[in-house]
Structures are given as structure tokens and as C-alpha cells.
mmCIF file of C-alpha atoms in Angstrom:
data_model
loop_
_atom_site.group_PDB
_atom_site.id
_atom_site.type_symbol
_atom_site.label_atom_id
_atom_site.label_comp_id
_atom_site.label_asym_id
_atom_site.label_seq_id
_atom_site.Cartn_x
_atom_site.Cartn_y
_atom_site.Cartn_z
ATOM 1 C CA UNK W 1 96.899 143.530 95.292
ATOM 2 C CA UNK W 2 93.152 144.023 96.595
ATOM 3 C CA UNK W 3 93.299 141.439 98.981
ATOM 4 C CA UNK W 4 90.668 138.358 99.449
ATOM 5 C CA UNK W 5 87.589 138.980 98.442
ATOM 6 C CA UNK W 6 84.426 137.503 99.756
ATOM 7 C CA UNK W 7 81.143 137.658 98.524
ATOM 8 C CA UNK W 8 78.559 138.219 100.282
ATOM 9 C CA UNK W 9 79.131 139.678 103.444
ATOM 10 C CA UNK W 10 76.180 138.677 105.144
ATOM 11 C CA UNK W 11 73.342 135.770 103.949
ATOM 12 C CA UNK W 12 69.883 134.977 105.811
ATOM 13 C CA UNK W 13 68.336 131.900 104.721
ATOM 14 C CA UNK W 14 65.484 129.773 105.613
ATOM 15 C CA UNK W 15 66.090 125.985 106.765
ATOM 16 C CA UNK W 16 66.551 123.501 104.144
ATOM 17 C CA UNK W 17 67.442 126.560 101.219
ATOM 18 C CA UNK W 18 70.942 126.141 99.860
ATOM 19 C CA UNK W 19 73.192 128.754 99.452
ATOM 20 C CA UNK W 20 76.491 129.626 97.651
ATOM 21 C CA UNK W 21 79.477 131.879 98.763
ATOM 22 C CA UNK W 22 82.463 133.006 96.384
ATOM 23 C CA UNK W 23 85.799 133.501 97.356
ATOM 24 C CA UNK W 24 88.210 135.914 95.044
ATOM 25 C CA UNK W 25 91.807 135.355 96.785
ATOM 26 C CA UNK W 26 94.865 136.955 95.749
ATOM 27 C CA UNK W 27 95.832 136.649 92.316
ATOM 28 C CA UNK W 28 99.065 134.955 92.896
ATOM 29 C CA UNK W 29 98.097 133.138 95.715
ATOM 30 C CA UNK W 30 98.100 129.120 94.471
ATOM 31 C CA UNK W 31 97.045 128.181 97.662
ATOM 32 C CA UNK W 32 92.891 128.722 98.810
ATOM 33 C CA UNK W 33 91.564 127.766 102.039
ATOM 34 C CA UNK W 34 87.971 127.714 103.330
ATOM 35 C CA UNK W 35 87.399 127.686 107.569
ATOM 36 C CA UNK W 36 84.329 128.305 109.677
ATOM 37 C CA UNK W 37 84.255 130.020 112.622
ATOM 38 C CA UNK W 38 81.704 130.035 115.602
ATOM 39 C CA UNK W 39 80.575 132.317 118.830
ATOM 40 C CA UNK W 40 83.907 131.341 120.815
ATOM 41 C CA UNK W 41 85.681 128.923 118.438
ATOM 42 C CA UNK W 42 88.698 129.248 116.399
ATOM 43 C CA UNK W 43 88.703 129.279 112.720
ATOM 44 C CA UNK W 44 87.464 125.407 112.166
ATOM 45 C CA UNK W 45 89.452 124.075 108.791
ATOM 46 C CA UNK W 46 87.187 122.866 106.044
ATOM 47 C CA UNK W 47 88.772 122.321 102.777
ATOM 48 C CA UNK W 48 91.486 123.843 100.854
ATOM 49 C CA UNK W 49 92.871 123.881 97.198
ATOM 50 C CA UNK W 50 96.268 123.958 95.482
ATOM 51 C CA UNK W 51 95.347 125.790 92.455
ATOM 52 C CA UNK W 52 92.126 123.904 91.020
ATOM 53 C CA UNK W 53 92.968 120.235 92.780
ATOM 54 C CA UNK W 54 91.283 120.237 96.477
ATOM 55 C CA UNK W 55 93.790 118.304 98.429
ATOM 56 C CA UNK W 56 92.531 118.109 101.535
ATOM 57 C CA UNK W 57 89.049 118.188 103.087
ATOM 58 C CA UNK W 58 88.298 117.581 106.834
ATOM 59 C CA UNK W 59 86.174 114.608 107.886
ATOM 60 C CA UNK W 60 84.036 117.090 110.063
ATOM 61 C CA UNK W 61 82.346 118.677 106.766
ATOM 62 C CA UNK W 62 78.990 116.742 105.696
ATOM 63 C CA UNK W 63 78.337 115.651 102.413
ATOM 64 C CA UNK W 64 76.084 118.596 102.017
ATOM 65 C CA UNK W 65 79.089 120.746 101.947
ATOM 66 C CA UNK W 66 80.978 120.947 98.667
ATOM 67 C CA UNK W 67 83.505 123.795 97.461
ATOM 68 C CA UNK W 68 84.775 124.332 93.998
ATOM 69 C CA UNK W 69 87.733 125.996 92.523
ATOM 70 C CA UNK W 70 87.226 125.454 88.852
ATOM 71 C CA UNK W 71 90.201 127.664 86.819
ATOM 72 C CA UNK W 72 92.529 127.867 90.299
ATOM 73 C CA UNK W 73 91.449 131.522 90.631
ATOM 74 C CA UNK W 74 87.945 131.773 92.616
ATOM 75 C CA UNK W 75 86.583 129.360 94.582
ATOM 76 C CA UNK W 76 83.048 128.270 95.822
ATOM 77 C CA UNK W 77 81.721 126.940 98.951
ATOM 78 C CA UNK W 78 78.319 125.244 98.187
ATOM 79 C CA UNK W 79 76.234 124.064 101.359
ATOM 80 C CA UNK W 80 73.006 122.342 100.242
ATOM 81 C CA UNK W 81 69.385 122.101 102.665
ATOM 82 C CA UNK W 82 70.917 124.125 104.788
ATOM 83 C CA UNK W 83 70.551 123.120 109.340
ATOM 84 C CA UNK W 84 70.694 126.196 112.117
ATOM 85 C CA UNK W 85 73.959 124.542 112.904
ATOM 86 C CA UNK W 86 75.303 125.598 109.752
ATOM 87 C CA UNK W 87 74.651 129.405 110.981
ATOM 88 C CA UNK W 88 78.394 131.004 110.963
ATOM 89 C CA UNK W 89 81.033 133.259 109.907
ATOM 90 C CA UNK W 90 82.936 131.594 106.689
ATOM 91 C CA UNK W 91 86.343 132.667 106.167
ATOM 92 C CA UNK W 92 87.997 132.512 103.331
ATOM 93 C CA UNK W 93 92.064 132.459 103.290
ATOM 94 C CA UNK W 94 94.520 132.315 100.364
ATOM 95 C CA UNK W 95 98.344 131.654 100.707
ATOM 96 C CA UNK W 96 101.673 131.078 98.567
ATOM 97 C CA UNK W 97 102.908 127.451 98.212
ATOM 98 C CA UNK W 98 105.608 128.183 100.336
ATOM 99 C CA UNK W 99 107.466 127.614 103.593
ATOM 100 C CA UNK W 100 106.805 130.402 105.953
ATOM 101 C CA UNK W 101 104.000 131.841 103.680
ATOM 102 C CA UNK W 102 101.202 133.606 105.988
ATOM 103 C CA UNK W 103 97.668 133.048 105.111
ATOM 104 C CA UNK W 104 95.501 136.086 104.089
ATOM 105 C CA UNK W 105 92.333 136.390 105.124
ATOM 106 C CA UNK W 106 88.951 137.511 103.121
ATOM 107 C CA UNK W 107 86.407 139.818 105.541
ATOM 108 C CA UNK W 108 84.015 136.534 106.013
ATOM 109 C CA UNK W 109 80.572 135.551 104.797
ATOM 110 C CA UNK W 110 78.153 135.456 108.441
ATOM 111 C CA UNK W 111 75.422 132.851 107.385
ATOM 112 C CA UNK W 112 72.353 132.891 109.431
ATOM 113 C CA UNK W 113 70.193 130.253 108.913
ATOM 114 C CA UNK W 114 66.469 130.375 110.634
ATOM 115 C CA UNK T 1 92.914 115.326 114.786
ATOM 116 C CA UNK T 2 95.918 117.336 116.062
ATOM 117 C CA UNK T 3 94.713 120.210 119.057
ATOM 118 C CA UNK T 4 96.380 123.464 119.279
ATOM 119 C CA UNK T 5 95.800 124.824 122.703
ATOM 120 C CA UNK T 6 95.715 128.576 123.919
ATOM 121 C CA UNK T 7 95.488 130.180 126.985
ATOM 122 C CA UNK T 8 94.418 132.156 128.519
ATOM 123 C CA UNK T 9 90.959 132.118 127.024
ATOM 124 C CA UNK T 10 90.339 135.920 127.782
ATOM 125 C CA UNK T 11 92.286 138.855 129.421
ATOM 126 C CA UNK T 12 91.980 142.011 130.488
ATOM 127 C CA UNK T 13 94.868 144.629 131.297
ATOM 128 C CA UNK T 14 95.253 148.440 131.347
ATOM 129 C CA UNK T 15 97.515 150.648 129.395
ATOM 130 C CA UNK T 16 100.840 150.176 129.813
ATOM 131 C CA UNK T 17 101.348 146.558 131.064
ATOM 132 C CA UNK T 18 102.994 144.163 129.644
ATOM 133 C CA UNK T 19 101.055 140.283 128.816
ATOM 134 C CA UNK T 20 101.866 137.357 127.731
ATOM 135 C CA UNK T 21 100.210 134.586 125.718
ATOM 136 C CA UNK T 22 100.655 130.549 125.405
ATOM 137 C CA UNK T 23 99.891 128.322 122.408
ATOM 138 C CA UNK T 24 100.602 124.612 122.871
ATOM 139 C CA UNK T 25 100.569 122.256 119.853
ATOM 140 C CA UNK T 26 101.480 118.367 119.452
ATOM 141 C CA UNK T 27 105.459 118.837 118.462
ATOM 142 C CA UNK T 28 105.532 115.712 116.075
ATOM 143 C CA UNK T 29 105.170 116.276 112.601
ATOM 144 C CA UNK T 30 105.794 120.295 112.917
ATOM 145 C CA UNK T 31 105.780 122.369 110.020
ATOM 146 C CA UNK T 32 105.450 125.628 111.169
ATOM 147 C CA UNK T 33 103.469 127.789 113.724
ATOM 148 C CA UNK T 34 101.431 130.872 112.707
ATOM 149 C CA UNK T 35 100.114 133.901 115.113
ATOM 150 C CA UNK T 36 97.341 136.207 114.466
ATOM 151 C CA UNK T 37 95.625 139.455 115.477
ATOM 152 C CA UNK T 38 92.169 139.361 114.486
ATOM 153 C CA UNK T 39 90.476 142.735 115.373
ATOM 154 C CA UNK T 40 86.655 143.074 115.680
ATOM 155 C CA UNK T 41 84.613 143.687 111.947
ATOM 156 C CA UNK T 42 88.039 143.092 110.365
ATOM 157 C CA UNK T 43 89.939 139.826 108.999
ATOM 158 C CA UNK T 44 92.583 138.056 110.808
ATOM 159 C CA UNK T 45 95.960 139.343 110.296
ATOM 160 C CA UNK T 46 99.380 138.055 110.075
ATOM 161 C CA UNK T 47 101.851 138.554 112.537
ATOM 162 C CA UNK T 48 104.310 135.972 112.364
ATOM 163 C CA UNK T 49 104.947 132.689 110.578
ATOM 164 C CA UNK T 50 107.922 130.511 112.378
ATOM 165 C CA UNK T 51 109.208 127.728 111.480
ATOM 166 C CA UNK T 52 112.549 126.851 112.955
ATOM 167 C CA UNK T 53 112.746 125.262 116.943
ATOM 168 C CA UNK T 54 113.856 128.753 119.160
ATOM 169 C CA UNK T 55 113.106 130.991 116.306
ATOM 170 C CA UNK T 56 112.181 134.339 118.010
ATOM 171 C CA UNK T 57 110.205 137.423 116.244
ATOM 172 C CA UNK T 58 109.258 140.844 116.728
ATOM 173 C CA UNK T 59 106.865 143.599 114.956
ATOM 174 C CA UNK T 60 107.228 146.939 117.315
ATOM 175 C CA UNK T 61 106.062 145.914 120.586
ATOM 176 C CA UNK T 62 104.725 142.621 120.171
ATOM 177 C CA UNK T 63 107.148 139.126 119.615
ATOM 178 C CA UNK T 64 107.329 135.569 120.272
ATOM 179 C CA UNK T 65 109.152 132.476 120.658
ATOM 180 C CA UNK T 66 108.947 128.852 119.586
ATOM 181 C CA UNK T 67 109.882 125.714 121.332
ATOM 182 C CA UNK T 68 109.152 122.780 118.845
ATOM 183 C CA UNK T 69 110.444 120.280 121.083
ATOM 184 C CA UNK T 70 107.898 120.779 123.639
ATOM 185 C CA UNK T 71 105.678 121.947 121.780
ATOM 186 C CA UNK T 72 104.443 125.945 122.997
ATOM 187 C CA UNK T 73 104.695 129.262 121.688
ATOM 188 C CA UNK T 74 104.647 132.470 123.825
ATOM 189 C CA UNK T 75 103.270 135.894 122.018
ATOM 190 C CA UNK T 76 104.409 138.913 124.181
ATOM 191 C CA UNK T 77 103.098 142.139 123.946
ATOM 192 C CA UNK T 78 105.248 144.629 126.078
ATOM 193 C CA UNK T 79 103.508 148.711 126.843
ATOM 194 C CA UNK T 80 99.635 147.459 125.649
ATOM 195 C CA UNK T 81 97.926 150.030 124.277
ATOM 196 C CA UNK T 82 93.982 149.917 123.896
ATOM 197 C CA UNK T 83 94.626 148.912 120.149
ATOM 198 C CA UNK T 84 96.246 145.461 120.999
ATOM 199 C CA UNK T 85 92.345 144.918 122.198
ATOM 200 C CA UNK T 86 91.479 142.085 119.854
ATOM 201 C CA UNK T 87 91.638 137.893 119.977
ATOM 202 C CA UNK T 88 95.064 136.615 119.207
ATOM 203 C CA UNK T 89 94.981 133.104 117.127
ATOM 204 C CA UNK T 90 97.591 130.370 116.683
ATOM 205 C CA UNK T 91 98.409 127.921 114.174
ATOM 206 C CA UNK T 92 99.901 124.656 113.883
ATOM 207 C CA UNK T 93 100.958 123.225 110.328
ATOM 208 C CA UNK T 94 102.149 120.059 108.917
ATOM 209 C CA UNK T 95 103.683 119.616 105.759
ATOM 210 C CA UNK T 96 101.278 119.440 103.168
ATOM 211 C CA UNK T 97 98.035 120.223 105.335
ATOM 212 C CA UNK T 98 96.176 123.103 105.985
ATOM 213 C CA UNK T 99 96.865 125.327 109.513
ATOM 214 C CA UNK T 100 94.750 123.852 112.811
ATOM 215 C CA UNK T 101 93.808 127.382 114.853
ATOM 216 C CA UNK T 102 93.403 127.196 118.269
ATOM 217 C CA UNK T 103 90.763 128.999 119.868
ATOM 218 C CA UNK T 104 92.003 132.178 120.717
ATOM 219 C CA UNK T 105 93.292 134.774 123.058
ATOM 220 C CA UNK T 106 91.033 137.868 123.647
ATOM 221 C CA UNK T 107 92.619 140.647 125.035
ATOM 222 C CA UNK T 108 91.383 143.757 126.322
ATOM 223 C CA UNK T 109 93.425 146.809 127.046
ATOM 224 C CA UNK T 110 91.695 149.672 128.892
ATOM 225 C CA UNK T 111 93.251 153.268 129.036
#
């Protein structure tokens, strides 16, 4: 077990660029979720996955975002002409499909957007 | 949109004392209610996962209680040390959904 995986740790990007962050969870872990966090916020929920299906994906995330999770192992988040809003840490989580089932979390992906 | 409430929103103690924190969540439609540590340059850690109305837990010298009926959950941390210094999260779940954090408890232990 090495844990979630996030890559990368940091990404700088210029206004209207798009950029792409990968998740690696844990390998048994059917369960993938995707949050955002900002200066004073808690983790914000974005999307998560059961396996490859996405079964849930919160009204607050623009059509520019889109995540992936293609074989049920690692995932994508996609977030296309990129705002200074965007600018964020992006945590990744994995989890068992089970009652009582904690989520582990990845080490984050801070996006800076300028 | 279901809000999960913490407070306080910051807090500062020295070595020794003991603290105590306060989640409040919407009781309908509970699943199960999550706490965790989440230490600067780190991830967010686990501490406990309950489920059950009055369910009580403990690691060492931190624990906590859950009243799904009304809806709150107290994390206590009895003897802080300067390495409880870090923002405590909670989380609400409903069947089927994915957790709603609240924003946080940060705590800050001085020696």
C-alpha cells in the first residue's frame, strides 16, 4: 500500500491554458473522490467515482471541469481555459465501498493560475 | 445542499489543557460522520468514522461522540501537546453520496 498518489504537486499556469491532474488511489480502493480546497475553506466536494462510473458530480463544478476514471484505477481531473478563481489546492481521496470506510487522502495538486 | 458546521473557527491553547471541538450537521438522512486531522504540508488523516447515534471513540488522547438526533459531534482532545497543532475537519455522509466537510477547526498548542 503506497497510499494516494497525486501528480503534480504544484502547477502554474497562465489564464485561459488548460491543465490536467492525475490521481493514483489505492489499489483496492473502488471508491475515488476529487475535492477542492481554498485559503480558509473546507475540502469543497467535486465529483467522485465508483470504480469507472462517476456517480455523482456537484452542481457547483462548471462545465469546464471534467474528470475521468477510464479502467477504475486512476483518475483525471481536466479543467479547460482555466479563471484565477480556479487557483487551489486539489485533493484527491480514495475509499472502500463500505460502511464506516475512512477516506484516504492524496498530498494535493496547488494550482495557481495568473 | 446539506451544511456541516464547526466551531470554533480557530483556537489557541498551551500544553497541557484539555479542548474541545463542535461539528453540527442536518440529522436527516445520516449516514455517517467522519473527523480529521489535517497537519500543515501533509494530507488529511483519518481519525474516526461513526456511524451509529451515541457511538463514542478514542485514539490515545483524542475521542468523540455523536448525537444523530440533534445533529453535533464533539472531538476532545484531553493533555494537548504542540503536535495536536493542526485544523481538525468533519464530515457528514449520506448513503450513496460523497462526504460534505465543514470548514475546519485550527488548533494551536504552544509549549
Amino acid at each position: 500500500d503506497t497510499g494516494v498518489s497525486q501528480d503534480p504537486r504544484h502547477k502554474i499556469t497562465k489564464r485561459g491554458q488548460n491543465v490536467t491532474f492525475r490521481c493514483d488511489p489505492i489499489s483496492e480502493h473502488n471508491r475515488l473522490y476529487w475535492y477542492r480546497q481554498t485559503l480558509g475553506q473546507g475540502p469543497e466536494f467535486l465529483t467522485y467515482f465508483q470504480n469507472e462510473a462517476q456517480l455523482e458530480k456537484s452542481r457547483l463544478l462548471s462545465n469546464r471541469f471534467s474528470a475521468e476514471r477510464p479502467k477504475g484505477s486512476f483518475s483525471t481531473l481536466e479543467i479547460q481555459r482555466t479563471e484565477q478563481g480556479d487557483s487551489a489546492m486539489y485533493l484527491c481521496a480514495s475509499s472502500l465501498d463500505k460502511l464506516g470506510s475512512p477516506l484516504h487522502f492524496g498530498n494535493g495538486t496547488r494550482l495557481t493560475v495568473t | 445542499i446539506l451544511n456541516v458546521e464547526q466551531s470554533p473557527q480557530s483556537l489557541h491553547v498551551q500544553e497541557g489543557d484539555s479542548t474541545n471541538f463542535t461539528c453540527s450537521f442536518p440529522s436527516s438522512n445520516f449516514y455517517a460522520l467522519h473527523w480529521y486531522r489535517w497537519e500543515t504540508a501533509k494530507s488529511p488523516e483519518a481519525l474516526f468514522v461513526m456511524t451509529l447515534n451515541g457511538d463514542e471513540k478514542k485514539k490515545g488522547r483524542i475521542s468523540a461522540t455523536l448525537n444523530t438526533k440533534e445533529g453535533y459531534s464533539y472531538l476532545y482532545i484531553k493533555g494537548s501537546q504542540p503536535e495536536d497543532s493542526a485544523t481538525y475537519l468533519c464530515a457528514r455522509g449520506e448513503a450513496g453520496t460523497a462526504l460534505i466537510f465543514g470548514k475546519g477547526t485550527t488548533l494551536s498548542v504552544s509549549s
